[in-house]
Short mmCIF file of C-alpha atoms and ligand atoms in Angstrom, two decimals:
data_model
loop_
_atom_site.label_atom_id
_atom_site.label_comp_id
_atom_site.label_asym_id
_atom_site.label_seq_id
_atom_site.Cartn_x
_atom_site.Cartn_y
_atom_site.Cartn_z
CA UNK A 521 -9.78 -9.24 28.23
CA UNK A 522 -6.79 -9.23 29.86
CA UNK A 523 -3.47 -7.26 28.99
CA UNK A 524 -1.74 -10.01 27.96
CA UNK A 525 -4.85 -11.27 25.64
CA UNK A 526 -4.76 -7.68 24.38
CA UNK A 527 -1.09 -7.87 23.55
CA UNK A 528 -1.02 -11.26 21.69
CA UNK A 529 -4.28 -10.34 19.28
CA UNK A 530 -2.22 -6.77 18.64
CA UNK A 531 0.61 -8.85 17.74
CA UNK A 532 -0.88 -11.49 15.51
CA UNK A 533 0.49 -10.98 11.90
CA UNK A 534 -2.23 -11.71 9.20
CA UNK A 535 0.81 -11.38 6.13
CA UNK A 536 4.15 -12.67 6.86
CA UNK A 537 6.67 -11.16 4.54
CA UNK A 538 9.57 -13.77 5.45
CA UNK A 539 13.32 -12.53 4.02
CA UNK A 540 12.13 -12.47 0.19
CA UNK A 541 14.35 -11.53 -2.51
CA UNK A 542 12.88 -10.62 -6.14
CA UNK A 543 14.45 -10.30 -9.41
CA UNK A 544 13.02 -9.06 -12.92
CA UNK A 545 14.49 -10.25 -15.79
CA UNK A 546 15.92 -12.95 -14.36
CA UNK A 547 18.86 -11.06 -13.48
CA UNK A 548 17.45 -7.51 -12.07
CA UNK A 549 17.46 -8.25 -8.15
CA UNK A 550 15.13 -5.47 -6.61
CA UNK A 551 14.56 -6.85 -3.14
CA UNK A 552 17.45 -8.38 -1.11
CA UNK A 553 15.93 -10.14 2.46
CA UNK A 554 12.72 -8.11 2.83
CA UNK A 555 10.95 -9.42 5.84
CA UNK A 556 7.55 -7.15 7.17
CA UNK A 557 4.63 -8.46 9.61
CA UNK A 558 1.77 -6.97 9.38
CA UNK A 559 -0.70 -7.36 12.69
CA UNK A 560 -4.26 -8.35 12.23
CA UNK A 561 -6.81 -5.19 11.98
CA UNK A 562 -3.78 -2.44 12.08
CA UNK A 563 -2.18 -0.20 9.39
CA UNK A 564 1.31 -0.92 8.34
CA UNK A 565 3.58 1.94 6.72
CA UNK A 566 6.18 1.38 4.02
CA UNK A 567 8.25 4.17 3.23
CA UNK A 568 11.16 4.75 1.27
CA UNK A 569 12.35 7.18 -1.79
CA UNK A 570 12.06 6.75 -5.34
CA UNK A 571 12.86 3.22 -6.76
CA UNK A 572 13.42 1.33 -2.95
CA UNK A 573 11.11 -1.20 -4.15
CA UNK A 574 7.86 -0.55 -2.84
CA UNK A 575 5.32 -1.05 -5.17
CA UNK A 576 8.05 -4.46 -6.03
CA UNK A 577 6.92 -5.56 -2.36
CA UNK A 578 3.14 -4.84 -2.92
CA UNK A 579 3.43 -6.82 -6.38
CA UNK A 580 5.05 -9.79 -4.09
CA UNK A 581 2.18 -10.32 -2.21
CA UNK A 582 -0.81 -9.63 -4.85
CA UNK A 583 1.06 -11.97 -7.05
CA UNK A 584 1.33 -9.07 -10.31
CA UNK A 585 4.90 -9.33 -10.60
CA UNK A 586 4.74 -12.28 -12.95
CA UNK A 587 2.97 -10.18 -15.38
CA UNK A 588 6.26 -7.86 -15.43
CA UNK A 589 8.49 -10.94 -15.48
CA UNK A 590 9.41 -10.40 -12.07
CA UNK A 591 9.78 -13.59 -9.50
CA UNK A 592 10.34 -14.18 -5.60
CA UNK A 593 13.50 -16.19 -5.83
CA UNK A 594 13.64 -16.39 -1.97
CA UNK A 595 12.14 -16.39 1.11
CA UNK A 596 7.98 -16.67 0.91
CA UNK A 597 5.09 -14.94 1.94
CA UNK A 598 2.16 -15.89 3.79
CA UNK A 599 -1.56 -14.88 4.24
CA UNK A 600 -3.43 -16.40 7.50
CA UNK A 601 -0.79 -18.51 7.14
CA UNK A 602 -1.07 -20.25 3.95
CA UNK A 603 1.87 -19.47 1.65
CA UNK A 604 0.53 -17.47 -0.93
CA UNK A 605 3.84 -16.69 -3.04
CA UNK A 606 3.08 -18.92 -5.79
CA UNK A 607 -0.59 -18.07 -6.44
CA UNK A 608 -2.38 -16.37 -9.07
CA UNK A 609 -3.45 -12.49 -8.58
CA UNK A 610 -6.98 -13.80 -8.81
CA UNK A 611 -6.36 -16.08 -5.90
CA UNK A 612 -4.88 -13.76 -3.80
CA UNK A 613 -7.99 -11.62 -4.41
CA UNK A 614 -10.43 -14.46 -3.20
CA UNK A 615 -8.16 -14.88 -0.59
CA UNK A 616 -8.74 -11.39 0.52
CA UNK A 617 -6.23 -8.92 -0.72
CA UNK A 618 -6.61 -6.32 -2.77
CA UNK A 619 -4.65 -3.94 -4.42
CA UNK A 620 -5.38 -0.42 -4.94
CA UNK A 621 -2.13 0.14 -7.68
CA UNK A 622 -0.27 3.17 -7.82
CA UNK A 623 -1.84 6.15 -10.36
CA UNK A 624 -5.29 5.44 -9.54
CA UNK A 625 -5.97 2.09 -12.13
CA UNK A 626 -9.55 3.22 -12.56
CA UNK A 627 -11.43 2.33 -15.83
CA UNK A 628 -11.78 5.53 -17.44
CA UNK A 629 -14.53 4.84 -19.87
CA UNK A 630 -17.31 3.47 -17.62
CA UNK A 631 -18.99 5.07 -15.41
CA UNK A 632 -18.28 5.76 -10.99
CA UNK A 633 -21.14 2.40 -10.23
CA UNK A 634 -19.44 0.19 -13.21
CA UNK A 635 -15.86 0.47 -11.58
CA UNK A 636 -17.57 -0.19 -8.35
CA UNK A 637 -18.80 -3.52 -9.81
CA UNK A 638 -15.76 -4.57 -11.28
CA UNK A 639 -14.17 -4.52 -7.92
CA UNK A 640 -17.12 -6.78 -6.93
CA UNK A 641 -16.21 -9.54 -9.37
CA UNK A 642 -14.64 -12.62 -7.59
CA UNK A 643 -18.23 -12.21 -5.42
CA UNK A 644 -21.25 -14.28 -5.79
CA UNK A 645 -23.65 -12.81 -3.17
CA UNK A 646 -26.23 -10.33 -3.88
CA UNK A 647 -25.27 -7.88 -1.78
CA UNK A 648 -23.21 -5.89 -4.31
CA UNK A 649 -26.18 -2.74 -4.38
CA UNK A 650 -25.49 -2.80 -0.76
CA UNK A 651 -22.27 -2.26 -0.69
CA UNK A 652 -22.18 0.26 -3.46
CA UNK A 653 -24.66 2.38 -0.97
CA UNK A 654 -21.71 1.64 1.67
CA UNK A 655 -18.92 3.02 -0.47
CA UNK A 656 -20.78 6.12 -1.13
CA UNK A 657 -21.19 6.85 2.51
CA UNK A 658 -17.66 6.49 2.61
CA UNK A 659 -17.24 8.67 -0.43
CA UNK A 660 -20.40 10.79 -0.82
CA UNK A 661 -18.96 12.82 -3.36
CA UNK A 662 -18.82 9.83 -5.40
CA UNK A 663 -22.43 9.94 -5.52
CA UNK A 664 -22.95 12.63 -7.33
CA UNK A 665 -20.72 12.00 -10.23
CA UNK A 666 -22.69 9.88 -13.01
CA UNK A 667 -20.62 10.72 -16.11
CA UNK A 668 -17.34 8.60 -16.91
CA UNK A 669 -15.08 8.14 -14.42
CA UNK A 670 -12.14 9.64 -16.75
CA UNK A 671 -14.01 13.06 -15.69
CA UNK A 672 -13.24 12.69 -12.20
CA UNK A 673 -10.49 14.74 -10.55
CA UNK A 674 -7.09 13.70 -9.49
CA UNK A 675 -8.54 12.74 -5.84
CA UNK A 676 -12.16 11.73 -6.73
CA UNK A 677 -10.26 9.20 -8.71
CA UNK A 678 -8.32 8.18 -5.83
CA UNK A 679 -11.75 7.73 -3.72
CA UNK A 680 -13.35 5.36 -6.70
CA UNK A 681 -9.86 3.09 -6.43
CA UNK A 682 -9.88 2.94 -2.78
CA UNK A 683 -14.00 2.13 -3.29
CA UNK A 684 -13.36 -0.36 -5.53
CA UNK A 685 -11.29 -1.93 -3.24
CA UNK A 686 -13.88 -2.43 -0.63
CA UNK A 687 -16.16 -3.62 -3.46
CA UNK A 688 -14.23 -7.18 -3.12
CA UNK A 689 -15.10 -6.99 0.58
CA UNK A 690 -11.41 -7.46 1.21
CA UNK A 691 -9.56 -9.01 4.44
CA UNK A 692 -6.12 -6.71 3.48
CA UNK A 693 -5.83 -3.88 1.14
CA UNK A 694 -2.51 -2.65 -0.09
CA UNK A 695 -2.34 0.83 -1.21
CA UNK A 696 0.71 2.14 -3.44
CA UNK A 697 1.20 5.64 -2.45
CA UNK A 698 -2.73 6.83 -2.35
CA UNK A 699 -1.18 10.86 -1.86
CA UNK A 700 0.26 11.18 -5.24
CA UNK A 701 -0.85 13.86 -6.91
CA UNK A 702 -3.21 15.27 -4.32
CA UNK A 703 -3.38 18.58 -2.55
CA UNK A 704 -2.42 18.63 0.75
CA UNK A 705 -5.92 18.90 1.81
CA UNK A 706 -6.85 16.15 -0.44
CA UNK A 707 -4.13 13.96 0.89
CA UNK A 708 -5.95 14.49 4.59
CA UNK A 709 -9.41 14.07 3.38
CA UNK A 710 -8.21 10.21 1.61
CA UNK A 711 -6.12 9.87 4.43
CA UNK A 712 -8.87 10.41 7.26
CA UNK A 713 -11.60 7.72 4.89
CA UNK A 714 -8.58 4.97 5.09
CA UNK A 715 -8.45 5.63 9.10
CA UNK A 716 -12.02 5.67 8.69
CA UNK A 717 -12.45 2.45 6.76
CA UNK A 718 -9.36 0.51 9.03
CA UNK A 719 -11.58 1.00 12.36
CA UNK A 720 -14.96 0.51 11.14
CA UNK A 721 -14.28 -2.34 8.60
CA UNK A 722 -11.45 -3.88 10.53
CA UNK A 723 -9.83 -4.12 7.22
CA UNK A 724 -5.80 -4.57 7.30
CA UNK A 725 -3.61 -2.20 5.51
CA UNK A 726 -0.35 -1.76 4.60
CA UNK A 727 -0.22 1.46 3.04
CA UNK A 728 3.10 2.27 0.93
CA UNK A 729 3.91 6.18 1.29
CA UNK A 730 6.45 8.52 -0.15
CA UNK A 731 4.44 10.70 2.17
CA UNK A 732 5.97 10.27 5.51
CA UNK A 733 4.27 12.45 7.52
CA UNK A 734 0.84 11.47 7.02
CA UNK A 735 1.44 7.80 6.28
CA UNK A 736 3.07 7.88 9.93
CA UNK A 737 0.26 9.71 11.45
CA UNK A 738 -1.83 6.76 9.87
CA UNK A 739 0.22 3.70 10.56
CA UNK A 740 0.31 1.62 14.03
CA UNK A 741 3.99 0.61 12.50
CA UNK A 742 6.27 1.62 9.65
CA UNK A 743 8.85 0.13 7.91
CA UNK A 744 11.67 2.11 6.06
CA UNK A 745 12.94 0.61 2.62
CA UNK A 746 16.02 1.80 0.55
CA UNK A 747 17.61 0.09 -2.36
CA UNK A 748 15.84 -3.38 -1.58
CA UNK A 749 16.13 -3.66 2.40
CA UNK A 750 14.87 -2.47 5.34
CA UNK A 751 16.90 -0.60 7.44
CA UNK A 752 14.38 0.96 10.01
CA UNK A 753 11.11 -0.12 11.52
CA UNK A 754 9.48 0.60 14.61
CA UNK A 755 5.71 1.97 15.81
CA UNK A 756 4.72 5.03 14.96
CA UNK A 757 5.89 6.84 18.35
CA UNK A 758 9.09 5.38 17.50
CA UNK A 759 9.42 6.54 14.30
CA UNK A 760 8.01 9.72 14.33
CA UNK A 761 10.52 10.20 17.16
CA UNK A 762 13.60 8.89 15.60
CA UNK A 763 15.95 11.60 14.72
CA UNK A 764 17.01 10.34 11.67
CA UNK A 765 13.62 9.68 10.31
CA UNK A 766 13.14 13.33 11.40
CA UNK A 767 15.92 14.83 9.47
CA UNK A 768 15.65 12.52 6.10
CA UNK A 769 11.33 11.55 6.20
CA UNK A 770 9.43 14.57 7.82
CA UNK A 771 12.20 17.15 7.18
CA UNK A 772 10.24 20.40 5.80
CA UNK A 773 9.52 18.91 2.60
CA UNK A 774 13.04 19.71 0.99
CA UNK A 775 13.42 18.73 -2.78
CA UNK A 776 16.31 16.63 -1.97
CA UNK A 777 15.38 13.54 -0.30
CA UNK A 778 18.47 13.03 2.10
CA UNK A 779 19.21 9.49 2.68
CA UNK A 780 20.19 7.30 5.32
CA UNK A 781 23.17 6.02 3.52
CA UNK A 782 25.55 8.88 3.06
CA UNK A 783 25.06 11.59 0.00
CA UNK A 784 27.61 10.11 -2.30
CA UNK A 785 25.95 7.13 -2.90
CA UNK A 786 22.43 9.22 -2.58
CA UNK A 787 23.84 11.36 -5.42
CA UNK A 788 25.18 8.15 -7.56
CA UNK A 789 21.53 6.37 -7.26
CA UNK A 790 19.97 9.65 -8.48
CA UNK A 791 21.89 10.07 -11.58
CA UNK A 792 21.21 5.85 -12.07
CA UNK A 793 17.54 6.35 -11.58
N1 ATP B 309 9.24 -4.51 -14.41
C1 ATP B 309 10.48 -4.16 -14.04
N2 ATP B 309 11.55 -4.63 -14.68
C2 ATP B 309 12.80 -4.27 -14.31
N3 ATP B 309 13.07 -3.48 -13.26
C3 ATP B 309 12.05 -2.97 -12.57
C4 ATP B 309 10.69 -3.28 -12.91
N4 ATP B 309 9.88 -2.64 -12.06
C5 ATP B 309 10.67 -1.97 -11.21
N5 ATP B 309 11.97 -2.16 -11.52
C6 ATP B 309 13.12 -1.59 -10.81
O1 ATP B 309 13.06 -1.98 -9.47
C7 ATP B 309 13.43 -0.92 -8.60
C8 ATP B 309 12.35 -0.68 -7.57
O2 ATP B 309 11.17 -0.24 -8.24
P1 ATP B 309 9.82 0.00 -7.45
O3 ATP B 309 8.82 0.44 -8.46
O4 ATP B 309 9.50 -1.18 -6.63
O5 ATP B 309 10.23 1.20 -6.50
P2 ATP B 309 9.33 2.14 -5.58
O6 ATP B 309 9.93 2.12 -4.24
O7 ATP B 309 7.91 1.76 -5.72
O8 ATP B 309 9.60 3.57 -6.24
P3 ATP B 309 8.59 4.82 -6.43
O9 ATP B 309 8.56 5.53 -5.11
O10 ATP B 309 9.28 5.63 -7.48
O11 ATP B 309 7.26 4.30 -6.85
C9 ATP B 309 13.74 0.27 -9.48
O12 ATP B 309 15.10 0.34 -9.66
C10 ATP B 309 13.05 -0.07 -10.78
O13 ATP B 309 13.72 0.50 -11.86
MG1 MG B 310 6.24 2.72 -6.42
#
């Protein structure tokens, strides 16, 4: 193939965020001209502090924000190029995104191979067994837990969600903030599987992160939310380069999350939030 053929199937976007605002309530405006690309086969970051409205993106495009009485009142959003901003979550499933929600939405009283099936339900085939013997390769540890899933620790959890996932043999998956709550080596292990799963599976990600250092490491491209917009993006060279991301993102893990707007404001968010 030649370099030019290389660059244009790099550069094909497989979700088109295009300038959307949201509002809850009908009067709550979260998102103010969010626009994000994300490339065929790669992994997308989304960063940004507490309350930027990052998970609000990821319920955008898997259509859950109508079940918080939340609604794109602008722009659109498109899958493979069909606009999917006014479908039902269980379309945008058999479309082929899935959602692995923030906290680890596991079912808590059925067992590791019953949440696997449940992410198998918009299928028909019979190759569900199959793919449960995939997962586990993926997640061996999973394997070897047959009690209820509400026994499984902070990160095991986190492997059964991002399992589940696959389950619905999914063209995208959106993950909202996978690191939360996990040990550092944890965080590396779930990390590595996603990086894992991306190349082998070719699956799409965009992976929403509070976690800036690893999410970069992850990520072909990142995108940096705060209060509703975007005010950075670039590839991860770029980013991981850029001196402001540097001082506020992979600063040495300082309570205060500095901001790039300047610390009064920072400090009149906080005490809002
Ligand atoms: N259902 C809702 N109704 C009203 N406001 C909401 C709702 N969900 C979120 N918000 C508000 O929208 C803003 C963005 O929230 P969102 O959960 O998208 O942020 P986030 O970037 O995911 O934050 P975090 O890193 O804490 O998860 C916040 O101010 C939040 O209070
Ligand atoms: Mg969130």
């Amino acid at each position: 193939m030649s370099q030019a053929a290389v660059q244009t199937q790099v550069a094909e976007p497989v979700l088109c965020i295009n300038n959307i605002e949201v509002v809850y309530d009908e009067v709550i405006q979260v998102l103010r001209g969010v626009s994000i690309d994300v490339p065929k086969g790669q992994i997308v970051t989304l960063l940004g502090p507490n309350g930027a409205g990052k998970s609000t993106t990821l319920k955008a495009i898997s259509g859950l924000l109508k079940s918080e009485d939340g609604e794109v009142t602008r722009g659109d959003i498109r899958f493979m190029g069909q606009r999917i901003d006014r479908q039902s979550p269980e379309a945008i499933v058999r479309d082929g995104i899935f959602q692995v929600m923030e906290g680890r939405r596991i079912v808590e009283d059925m067992t590791v191979i019953e949440n696997l099936k449940l992410g198998a339900y918009t299928r028909s085939d019979n190759e569900v067994a199959a793919d449960i013997e995939m997962v586990f390769e993926y997640f061996p540890r999973l394997k070897e837990r047959t009690g209820l899933a509400g026994y499984l620790s902070g990160g095991e959890q986190q492997m059964l969600a991002i399992g589940r996932a696959l389950m619905a043999r999914p063209k995208m998956i959106c993950l909202d903030e996978p690191s939360m709550g996990l040990s550092p080596l944890l965080v590396k292990e779930v990390f590595g599987i996603i990086e894992k799963i991306n190349k082998e599976q070719g699956i799409t990600m965009l992976l929403v992160e509070q976690n800036a250092n690893y999410a970069l490491k992850a990520a072909d491209y990142g995108y940096i939310m705060e209060s509703g917009k975007i005010v950075l993006d670039g590839t991860r060279e770029q980013l991981l380069n850029n001196e402001d991301v540097k001082e506020f993102y992979l600063g040495g893990g300082n309570e205060e999350r500095k901001s790039f707007k300047n610390l009064k404001s920072y400090k009149r968010r906080k005490r809002w939030l």
